[in-house]
Coordinates of C-alpha atoms and ligand atoms in Angstrom, one line a residue:
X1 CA 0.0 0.0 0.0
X2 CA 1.2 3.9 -1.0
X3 CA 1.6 6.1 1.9
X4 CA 2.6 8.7 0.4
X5 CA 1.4 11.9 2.4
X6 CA -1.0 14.9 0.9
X7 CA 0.4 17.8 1.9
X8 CA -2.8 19.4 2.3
X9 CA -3.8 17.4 5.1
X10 CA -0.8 17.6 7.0
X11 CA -0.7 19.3 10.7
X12 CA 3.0 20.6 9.9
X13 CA 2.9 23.0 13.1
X14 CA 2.0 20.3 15.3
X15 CA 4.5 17.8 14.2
X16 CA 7.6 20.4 13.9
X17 CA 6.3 21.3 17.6
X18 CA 6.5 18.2 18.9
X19 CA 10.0 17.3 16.8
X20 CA 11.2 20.4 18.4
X21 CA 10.6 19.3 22.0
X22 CA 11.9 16.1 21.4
X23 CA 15.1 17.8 19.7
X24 CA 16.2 19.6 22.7
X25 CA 17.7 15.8 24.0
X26 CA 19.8 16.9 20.9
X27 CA 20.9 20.7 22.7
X28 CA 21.8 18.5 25.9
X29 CA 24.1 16.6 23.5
X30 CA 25.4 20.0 22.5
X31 CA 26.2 21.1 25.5
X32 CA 27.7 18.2 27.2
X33 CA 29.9 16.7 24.9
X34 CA 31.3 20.7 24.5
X35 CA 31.0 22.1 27.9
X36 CA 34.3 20.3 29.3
X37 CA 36.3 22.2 26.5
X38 CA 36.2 25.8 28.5
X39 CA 36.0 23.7 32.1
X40 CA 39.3 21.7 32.1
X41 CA 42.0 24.0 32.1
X42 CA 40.4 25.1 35.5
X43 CA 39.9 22.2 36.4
X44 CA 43.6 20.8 35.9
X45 CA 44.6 23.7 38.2
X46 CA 41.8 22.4 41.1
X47 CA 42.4 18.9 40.7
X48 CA 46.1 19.0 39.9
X49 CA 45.4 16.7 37.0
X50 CA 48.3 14.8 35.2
X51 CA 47.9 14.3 31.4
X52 CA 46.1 10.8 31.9
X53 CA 43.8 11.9 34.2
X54 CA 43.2 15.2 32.4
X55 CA 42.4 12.6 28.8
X56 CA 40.1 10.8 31.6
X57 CA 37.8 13.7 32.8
X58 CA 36.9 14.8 29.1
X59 CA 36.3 11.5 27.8
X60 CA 34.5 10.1 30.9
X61 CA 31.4 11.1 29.3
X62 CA 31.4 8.8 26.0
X63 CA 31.7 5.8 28.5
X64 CA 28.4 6.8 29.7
X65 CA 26.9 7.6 26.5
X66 CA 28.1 4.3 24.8
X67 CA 26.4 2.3 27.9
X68 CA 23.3 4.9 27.6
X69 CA 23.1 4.0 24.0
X70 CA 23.2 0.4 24.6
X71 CA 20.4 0.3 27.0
X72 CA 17.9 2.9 25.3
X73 CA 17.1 0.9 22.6
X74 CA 16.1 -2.5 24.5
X75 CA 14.5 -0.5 27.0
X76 CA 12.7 1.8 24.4
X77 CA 11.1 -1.3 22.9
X78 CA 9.7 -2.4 25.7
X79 CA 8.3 0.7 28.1
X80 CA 8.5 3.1 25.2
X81 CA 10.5 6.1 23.2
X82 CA 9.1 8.6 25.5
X83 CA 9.5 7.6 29.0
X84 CA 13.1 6.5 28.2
X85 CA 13.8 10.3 26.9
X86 CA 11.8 11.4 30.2
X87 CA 14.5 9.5 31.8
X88 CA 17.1 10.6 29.9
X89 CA 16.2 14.3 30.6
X90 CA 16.2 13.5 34.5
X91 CA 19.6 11.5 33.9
X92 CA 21.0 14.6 31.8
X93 CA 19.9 17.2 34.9
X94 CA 21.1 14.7 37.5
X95 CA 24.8 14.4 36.0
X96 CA 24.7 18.6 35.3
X97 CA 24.2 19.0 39.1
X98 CA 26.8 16.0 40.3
X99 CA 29.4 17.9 37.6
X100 CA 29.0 21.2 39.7
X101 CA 29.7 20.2 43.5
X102 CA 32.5 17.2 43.3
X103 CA 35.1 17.7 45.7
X104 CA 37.1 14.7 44.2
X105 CA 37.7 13.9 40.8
X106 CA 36.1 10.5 41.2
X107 CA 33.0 11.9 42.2
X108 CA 33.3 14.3 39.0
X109 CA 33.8 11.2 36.6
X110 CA 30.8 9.2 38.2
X111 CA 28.6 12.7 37.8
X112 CA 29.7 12.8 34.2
X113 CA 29.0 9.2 33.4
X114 CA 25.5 9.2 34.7
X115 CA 25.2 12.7 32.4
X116 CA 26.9 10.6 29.5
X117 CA 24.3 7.8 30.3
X118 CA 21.0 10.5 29.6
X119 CA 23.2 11.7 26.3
X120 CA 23.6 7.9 25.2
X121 CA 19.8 7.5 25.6
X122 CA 18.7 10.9 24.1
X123 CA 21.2 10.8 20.7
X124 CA 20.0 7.4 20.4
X125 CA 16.1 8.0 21.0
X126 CA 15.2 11.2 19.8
X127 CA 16.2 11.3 16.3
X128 CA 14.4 7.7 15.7
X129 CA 11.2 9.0 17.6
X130 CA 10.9 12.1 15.2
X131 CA 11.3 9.9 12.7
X132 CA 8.6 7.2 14.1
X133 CA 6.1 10.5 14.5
X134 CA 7.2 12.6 11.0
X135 CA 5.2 12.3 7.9
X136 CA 7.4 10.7 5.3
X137 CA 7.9 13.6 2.8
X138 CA 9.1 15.7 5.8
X139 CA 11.2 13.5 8.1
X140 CA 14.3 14.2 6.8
X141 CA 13.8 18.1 8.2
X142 CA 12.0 17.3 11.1
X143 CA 15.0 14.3 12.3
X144 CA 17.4 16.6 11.4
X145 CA 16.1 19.4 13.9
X146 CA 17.8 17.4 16.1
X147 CA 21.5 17.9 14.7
X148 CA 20.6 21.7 14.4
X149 CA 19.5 21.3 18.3
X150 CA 23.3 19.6 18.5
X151 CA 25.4 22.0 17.0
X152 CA 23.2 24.9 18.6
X153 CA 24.1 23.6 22.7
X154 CA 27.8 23.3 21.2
X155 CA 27.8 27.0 20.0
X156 CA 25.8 27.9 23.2
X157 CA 28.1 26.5 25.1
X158 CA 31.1 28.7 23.9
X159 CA 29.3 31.7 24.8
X160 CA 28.2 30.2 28.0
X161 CA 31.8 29.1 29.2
X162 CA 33.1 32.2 28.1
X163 CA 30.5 34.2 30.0
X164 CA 30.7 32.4 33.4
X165 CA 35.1 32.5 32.8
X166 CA 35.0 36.2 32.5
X167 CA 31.8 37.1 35.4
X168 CA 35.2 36.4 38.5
X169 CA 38.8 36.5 38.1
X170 CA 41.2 33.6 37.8
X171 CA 40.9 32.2 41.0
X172 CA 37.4 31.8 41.0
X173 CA 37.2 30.3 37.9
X174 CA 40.2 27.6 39.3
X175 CA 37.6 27.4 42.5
X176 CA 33.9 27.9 41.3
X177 CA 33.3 29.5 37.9
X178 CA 34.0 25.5 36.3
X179 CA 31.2 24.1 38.2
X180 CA 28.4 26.8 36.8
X181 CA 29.4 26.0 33.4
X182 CA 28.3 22.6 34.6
X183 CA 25.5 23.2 36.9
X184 CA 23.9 25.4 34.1
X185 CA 23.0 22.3 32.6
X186 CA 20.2 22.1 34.5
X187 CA 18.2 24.4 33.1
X188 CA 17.4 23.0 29.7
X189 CA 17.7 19.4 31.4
X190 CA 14.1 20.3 33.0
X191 CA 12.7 22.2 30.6
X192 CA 13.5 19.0 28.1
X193 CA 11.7 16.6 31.0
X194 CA 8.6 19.2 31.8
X195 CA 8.2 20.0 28.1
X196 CA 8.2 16.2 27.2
X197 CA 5.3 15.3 29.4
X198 CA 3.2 17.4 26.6
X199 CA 4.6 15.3 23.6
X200 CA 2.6 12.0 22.7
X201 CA 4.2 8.6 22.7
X202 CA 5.0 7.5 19.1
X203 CA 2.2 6.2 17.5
X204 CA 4.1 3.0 15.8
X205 CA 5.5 2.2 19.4
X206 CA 1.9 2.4 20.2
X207 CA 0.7 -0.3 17.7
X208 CA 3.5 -2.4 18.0
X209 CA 2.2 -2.7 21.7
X210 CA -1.3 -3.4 21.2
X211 CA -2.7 -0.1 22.2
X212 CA -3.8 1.1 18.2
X213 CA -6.5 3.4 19.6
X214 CA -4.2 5.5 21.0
X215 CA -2.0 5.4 18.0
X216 CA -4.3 6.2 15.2
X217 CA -5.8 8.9 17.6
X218 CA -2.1 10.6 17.2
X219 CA -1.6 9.8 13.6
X220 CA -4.9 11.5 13.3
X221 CA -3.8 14.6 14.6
X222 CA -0.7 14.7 12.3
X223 CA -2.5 14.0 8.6
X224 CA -6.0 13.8 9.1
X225 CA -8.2 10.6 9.5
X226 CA -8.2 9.6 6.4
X227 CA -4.8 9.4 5.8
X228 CA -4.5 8.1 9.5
X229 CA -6.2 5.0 8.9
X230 CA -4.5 3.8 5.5
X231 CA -1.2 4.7 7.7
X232 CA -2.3 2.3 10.7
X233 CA -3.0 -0.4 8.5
X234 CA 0.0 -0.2 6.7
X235 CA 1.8 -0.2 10.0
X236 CA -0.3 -3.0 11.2
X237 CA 0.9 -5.2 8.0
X238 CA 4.3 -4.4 8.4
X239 CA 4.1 -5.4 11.9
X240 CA 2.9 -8.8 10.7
X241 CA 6.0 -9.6 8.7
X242 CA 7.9 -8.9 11.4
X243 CA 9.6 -11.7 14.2
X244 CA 10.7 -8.8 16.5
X245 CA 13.6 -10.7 17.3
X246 CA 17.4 -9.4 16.5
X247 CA 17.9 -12.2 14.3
X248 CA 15.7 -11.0 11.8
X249 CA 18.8 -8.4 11.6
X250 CA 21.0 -11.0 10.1
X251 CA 18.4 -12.3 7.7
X252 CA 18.6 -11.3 3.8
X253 CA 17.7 -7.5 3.1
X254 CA 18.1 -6.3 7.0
X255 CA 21.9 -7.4 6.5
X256 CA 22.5 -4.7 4.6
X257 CA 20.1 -2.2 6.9
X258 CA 22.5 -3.4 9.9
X259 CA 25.9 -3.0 7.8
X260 CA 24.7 0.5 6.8
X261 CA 23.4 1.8 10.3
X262 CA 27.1 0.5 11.7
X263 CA 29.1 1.5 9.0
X264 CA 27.7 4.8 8.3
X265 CA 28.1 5.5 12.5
X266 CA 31.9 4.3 12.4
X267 CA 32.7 6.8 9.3
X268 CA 30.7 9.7 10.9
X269 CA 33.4 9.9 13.5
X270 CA 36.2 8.4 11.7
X271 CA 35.7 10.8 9.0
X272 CA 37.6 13.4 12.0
X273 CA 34.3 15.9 12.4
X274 CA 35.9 15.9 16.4
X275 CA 39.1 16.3 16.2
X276 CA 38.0 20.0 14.8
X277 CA 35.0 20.4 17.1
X278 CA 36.9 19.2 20.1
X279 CA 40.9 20.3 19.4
X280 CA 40.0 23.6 16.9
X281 CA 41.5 26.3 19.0
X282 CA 44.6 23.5 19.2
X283 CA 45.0 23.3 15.7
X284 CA 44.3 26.8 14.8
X285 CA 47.3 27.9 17.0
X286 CA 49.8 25.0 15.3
X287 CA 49.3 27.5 12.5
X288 CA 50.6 29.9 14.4
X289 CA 47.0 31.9 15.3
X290 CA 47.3 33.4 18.7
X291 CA 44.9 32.0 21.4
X292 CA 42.9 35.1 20.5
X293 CA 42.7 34.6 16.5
X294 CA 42.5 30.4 17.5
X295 CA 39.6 30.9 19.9
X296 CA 37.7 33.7 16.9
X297 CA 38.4 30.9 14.5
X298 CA 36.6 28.4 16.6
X299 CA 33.6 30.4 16.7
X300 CA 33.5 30.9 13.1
X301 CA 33.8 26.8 12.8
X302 CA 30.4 27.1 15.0
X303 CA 28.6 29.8 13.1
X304 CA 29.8 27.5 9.5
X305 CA 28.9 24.4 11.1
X306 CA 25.2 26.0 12.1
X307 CA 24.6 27.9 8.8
X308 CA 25.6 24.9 6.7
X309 CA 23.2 21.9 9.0
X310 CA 20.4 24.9 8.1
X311 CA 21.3 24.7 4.6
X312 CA 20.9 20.4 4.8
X313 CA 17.5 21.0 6.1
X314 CA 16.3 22.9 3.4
X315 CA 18.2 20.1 0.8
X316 CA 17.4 16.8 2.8
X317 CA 14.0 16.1 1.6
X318 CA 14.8 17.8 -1.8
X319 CA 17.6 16.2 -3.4
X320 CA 17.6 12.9 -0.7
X321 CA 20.0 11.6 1.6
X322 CA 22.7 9.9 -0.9
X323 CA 23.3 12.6 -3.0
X324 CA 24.3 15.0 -0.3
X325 CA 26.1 12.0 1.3
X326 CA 28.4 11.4 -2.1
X327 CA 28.4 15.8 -2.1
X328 CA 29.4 15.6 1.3
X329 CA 32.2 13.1 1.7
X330 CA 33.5 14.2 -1.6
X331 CA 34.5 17.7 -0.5
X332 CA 35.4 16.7 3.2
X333 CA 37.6 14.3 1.2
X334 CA 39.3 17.3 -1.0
X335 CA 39.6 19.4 1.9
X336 CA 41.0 17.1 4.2
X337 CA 43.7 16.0 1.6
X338 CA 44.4 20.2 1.0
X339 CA 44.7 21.0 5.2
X340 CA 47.1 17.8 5.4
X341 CA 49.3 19.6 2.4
X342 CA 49.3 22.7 4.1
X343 CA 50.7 21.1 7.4
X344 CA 52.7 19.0 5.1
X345 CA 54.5 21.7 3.3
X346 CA 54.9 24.0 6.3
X347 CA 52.7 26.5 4.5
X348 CA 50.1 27.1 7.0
X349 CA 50.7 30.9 7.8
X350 CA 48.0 31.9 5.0
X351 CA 44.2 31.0 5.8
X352 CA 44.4 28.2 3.8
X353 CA 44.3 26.0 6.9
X354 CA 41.6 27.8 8.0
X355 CA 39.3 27.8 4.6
X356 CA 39.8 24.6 4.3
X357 CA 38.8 23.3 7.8
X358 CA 35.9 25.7 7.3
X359 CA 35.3 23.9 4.2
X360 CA 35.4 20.2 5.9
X361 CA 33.0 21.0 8.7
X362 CA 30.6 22.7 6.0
X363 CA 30.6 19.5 4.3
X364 CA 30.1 17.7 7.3
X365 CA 27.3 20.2 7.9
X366 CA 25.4 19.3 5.4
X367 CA 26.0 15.3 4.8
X368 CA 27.3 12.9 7.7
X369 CA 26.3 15.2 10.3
X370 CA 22.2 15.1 9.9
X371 CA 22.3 12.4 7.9
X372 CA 23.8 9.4 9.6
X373 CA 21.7 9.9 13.0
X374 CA 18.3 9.7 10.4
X375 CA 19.3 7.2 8.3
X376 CA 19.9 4.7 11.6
X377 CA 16.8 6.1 13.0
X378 CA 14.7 5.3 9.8
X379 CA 16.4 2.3 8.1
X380 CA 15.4 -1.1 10.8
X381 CA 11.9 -2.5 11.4
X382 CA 9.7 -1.0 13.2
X383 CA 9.6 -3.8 16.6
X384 CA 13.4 -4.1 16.8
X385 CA 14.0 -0.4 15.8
X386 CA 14.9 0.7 19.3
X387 CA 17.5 -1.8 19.7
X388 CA 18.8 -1.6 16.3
X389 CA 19.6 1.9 16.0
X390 CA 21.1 1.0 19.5
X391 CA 23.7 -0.9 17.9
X392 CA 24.7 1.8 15.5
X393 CA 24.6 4.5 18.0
X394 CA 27.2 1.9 20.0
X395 CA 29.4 2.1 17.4
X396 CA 28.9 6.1 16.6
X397 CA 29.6 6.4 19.8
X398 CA 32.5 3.7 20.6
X399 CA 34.4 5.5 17.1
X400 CA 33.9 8.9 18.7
X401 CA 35.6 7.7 22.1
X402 CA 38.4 6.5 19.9
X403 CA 39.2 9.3 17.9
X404 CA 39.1 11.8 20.6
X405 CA 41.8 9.7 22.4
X406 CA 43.9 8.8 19.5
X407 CA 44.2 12.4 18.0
X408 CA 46.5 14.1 20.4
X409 CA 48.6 11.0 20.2
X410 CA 48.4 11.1 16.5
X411 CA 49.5 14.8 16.2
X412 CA 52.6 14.2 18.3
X413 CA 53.3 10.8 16.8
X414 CA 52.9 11.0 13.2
X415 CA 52.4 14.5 12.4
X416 CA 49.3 16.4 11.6
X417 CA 49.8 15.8 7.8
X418 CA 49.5 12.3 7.6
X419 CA 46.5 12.6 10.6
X420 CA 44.4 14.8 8.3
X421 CA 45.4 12.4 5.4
X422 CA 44.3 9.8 7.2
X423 CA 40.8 11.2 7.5
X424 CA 40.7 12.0 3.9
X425 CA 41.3 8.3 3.1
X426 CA 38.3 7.5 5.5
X427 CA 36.0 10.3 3.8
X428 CA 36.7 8.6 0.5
X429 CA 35.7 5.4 1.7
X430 CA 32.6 6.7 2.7
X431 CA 32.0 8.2 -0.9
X432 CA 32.8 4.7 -1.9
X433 CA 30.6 2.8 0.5
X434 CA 27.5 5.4 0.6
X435 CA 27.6 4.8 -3.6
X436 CA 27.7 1.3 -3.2
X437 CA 25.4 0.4 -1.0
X438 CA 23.5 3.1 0.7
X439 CA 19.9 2.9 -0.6
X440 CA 18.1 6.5 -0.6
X441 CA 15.2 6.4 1.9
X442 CA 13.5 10.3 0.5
X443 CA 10.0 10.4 0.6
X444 CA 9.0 6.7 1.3
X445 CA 7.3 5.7 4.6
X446 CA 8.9 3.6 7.2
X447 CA 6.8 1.0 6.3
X448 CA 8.2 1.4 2.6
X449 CA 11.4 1.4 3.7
X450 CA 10.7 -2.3 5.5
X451 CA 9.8 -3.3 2.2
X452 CA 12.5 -2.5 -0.1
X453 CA 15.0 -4.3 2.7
X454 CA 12.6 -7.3 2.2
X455 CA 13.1 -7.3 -1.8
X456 CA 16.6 -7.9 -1.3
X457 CA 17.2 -11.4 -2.5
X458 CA 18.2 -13.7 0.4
Ligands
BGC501 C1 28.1 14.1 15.7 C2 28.9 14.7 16.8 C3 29.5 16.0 16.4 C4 28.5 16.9 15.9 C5 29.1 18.1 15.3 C6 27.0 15.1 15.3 O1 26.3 14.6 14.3 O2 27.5 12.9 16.1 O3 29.9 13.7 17.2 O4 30.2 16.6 17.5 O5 27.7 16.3 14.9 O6 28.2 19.0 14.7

């Protein structure tokens, strides 16, 4: 059956309010995986951290968010995409008030893994609930709402830190002005949990449970009953093909839906987006910037990286997810290979460095940023999604812990030429891969999507 949505009947303020709520799990991300940035230097001085210790206290946090990630997506199945967010929220608020009164460094970490935990969940549940809730033709903006929500907390964040640094002078910062950038957390962790009591639970979650009342009540809502009931009994028949169990993962066309949700994850991170968003101001001065010009040329990798994700919602639903995949990796390819020159042949005193990073995270911006976190929310069947995408996030996450550990070491060990090469090589092999065998998903309906996985021959 063709779900295809008619525009005309579609409640478009209602669902972008509701994707909007549920996107500020994706400012939370923001803001905690950035936050530590401005906080560590203080806190080195506090804590008297060594170099280990000090690698420890940033990275603390994707330890949490890998476990988080694990869990949301069995737990998700079974009790539901909203509570788990609800939970997530109260996680995220929890870990923002334990990360502002440690008097230990122990106590920090355990603060910051039960914050990681609430980011695991939310990065994991709240692009697939969008997507569960979104009429097709528009859920490639509406997911993507939350990567604009991300990369908003990270530029947030910069002002924030930079605020709270300059309200005392440098002892207070050493003593106190760390743990506000921290305990400001708070505030949108309970606006997220108030404001989510207001959202519905996700109408497929609903039918997949038994409870299709409820469910074609919401769908209702969003397109109109017409269109509502041919959507719940496509949903219903879907739900019939379906085991629920994970093996159906490793059966015929959901191979390739598993190999493209992990893959895709991996090269997101491997591609080097954080060695820019977390080192920038560190590679910006190894071209000889001042910390001045580095820290100005940080925040205009922000204001690129939020200008461009605006410009991939406008194209998402437009010209489709593979095209601006291939677009993307294509240039963060070229650029990466041009800022490894630059580093290779000394001649980094020009902005060439700096255009060209600009350039990468534009690229980013608009492809494997959005993208990746949709396509894993919207590419598994509908009773395993939760712990499907779970897997994928895993391994988003699990590459992002590696990276972020490996590139200092890389910079002093092999150079920063042959480290931005190496990325380059990754961004081509997700040209490659995303040609070979990433399928577009624009414009079809979950249930579509099942579908095409189950023409695949076995
Ligand atoms: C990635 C993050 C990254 C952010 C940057 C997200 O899609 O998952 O790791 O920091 O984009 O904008």
């Amino acid at each position: 059956m063709n779900t295809s949505i008619q525009a005309s009947r579609t409640n478009l303020g209602f669902v972008t309010l509701v994707s909007i709520v549920a996107a500020i799990g994706g400012l939370l991300f923001g803001y905690d995986t950035a936050v530590i940035s401005g906080a560590i230097g203080f806190m080195q001085q506090k804590f008297n951290l060594d170099s280990v210790m000090t690698g420890w206290a940033v990275s603390c946090l994707m330890i949490g968010a890998i476990i988080g990630a694990g869990f949301a997506g069995a737990l998700s199945d079974r009790f539901g995409r909203k509570r788990m967010l609800v939970l997530a929220a109260i996680l995220f608020s929890v870990g923002s008030i334990g990360s502002a009164i440690p008097t230990t460094i122990s106590q920090f970490v355990v603060a910051r893994v039960v914050g990681g935990i609430g980011i695991g969940v939310s990065s994991t549940l709240v692009p697939l609930y969008i997507a569960e809730i979104a009429p097709a033709r528009y859920r490639g903006r509406l997911v993507s709402l939350n990567q604009l929500a991300i990369v908003i907390g990270i530029s947030a964040i910069y002002f924030v830190n930079r605020t709270v640094a300059n309200a005392g002078g440098p002892a207070w910062d050493i003593s106190t002005g760390w743990r506000w950038m921290f305990g400001l957390g708070i505030a949108p962790g309970l606006v997220f949990m108030l404001l989510l009591l207001l959202v519905p639970e996700s109408p497929r979650w609903l039918e997949k449970q038994g409870r299709g009342d409820t469910a074609i009540r919401i769908l209702e809502r969003i397109n109109g009953l017409q269109q509502a009931q041919l959507e719940i009994e496509d949903i219903r028949e879907s739900l019939k093909n379906e085991t629920g169990s994970m093996g159906q993962l490793f059966q015929g066309g959901f191979r390739i839906a598993l190999l493209v949700g992990v893959v895709l994850a991996i090269l997101q991170q491997v591609t080097g987006i954080n060695a820019i968003m977390y080192y920038a101001p560190e590679i910006f001065k190894k071209t000889g910037a001042g910390t001045d010009a580095s820290l100005t040329q940080t925040i205009i990798v922000g204001a690129v990286n939020l200008i461009f994700t605006l410009v991939s919602l406008w194209l998402i639903d437009r010209v489709g997810r593979k095209v601006l995949l291939l677009i993307g990796s294509a240039l963060m390819a070229i650029s990466l290979l041009v800022v490894g020159y630059a580093f290779h042949t000394g001649n980094t005193a020009g902005p060439l460095v700096l255009v060209f990073v600009l350039l990468f995270v534009a690229a980013f911006a608009v492809s494997f940023g959005p993208i990746v976190w949709l396509i894993i929310a919207e590419i598994f069947p509908t009773r395993i999604r939760g712990r499907a995408t779970a897997i994928a996030s895993v391994a988003l996450w699990a590459a992002d812990y590696v990276v972020s550990q490996t590139f200092p070491v890389l910079l002093s060990g092999v150079g920063s030429a042959i480290t931005f090469w190496m990325f380059a090589i990754m961004s081509i092999i997700a040209f490659l891969f995303t040609l070979s065998v990433v399928p577009e998903t624009k414009g079809r309906s979950l249930e579509d999507i099942e579908r095409m996985w189950g023409a695949f021959k076995r």
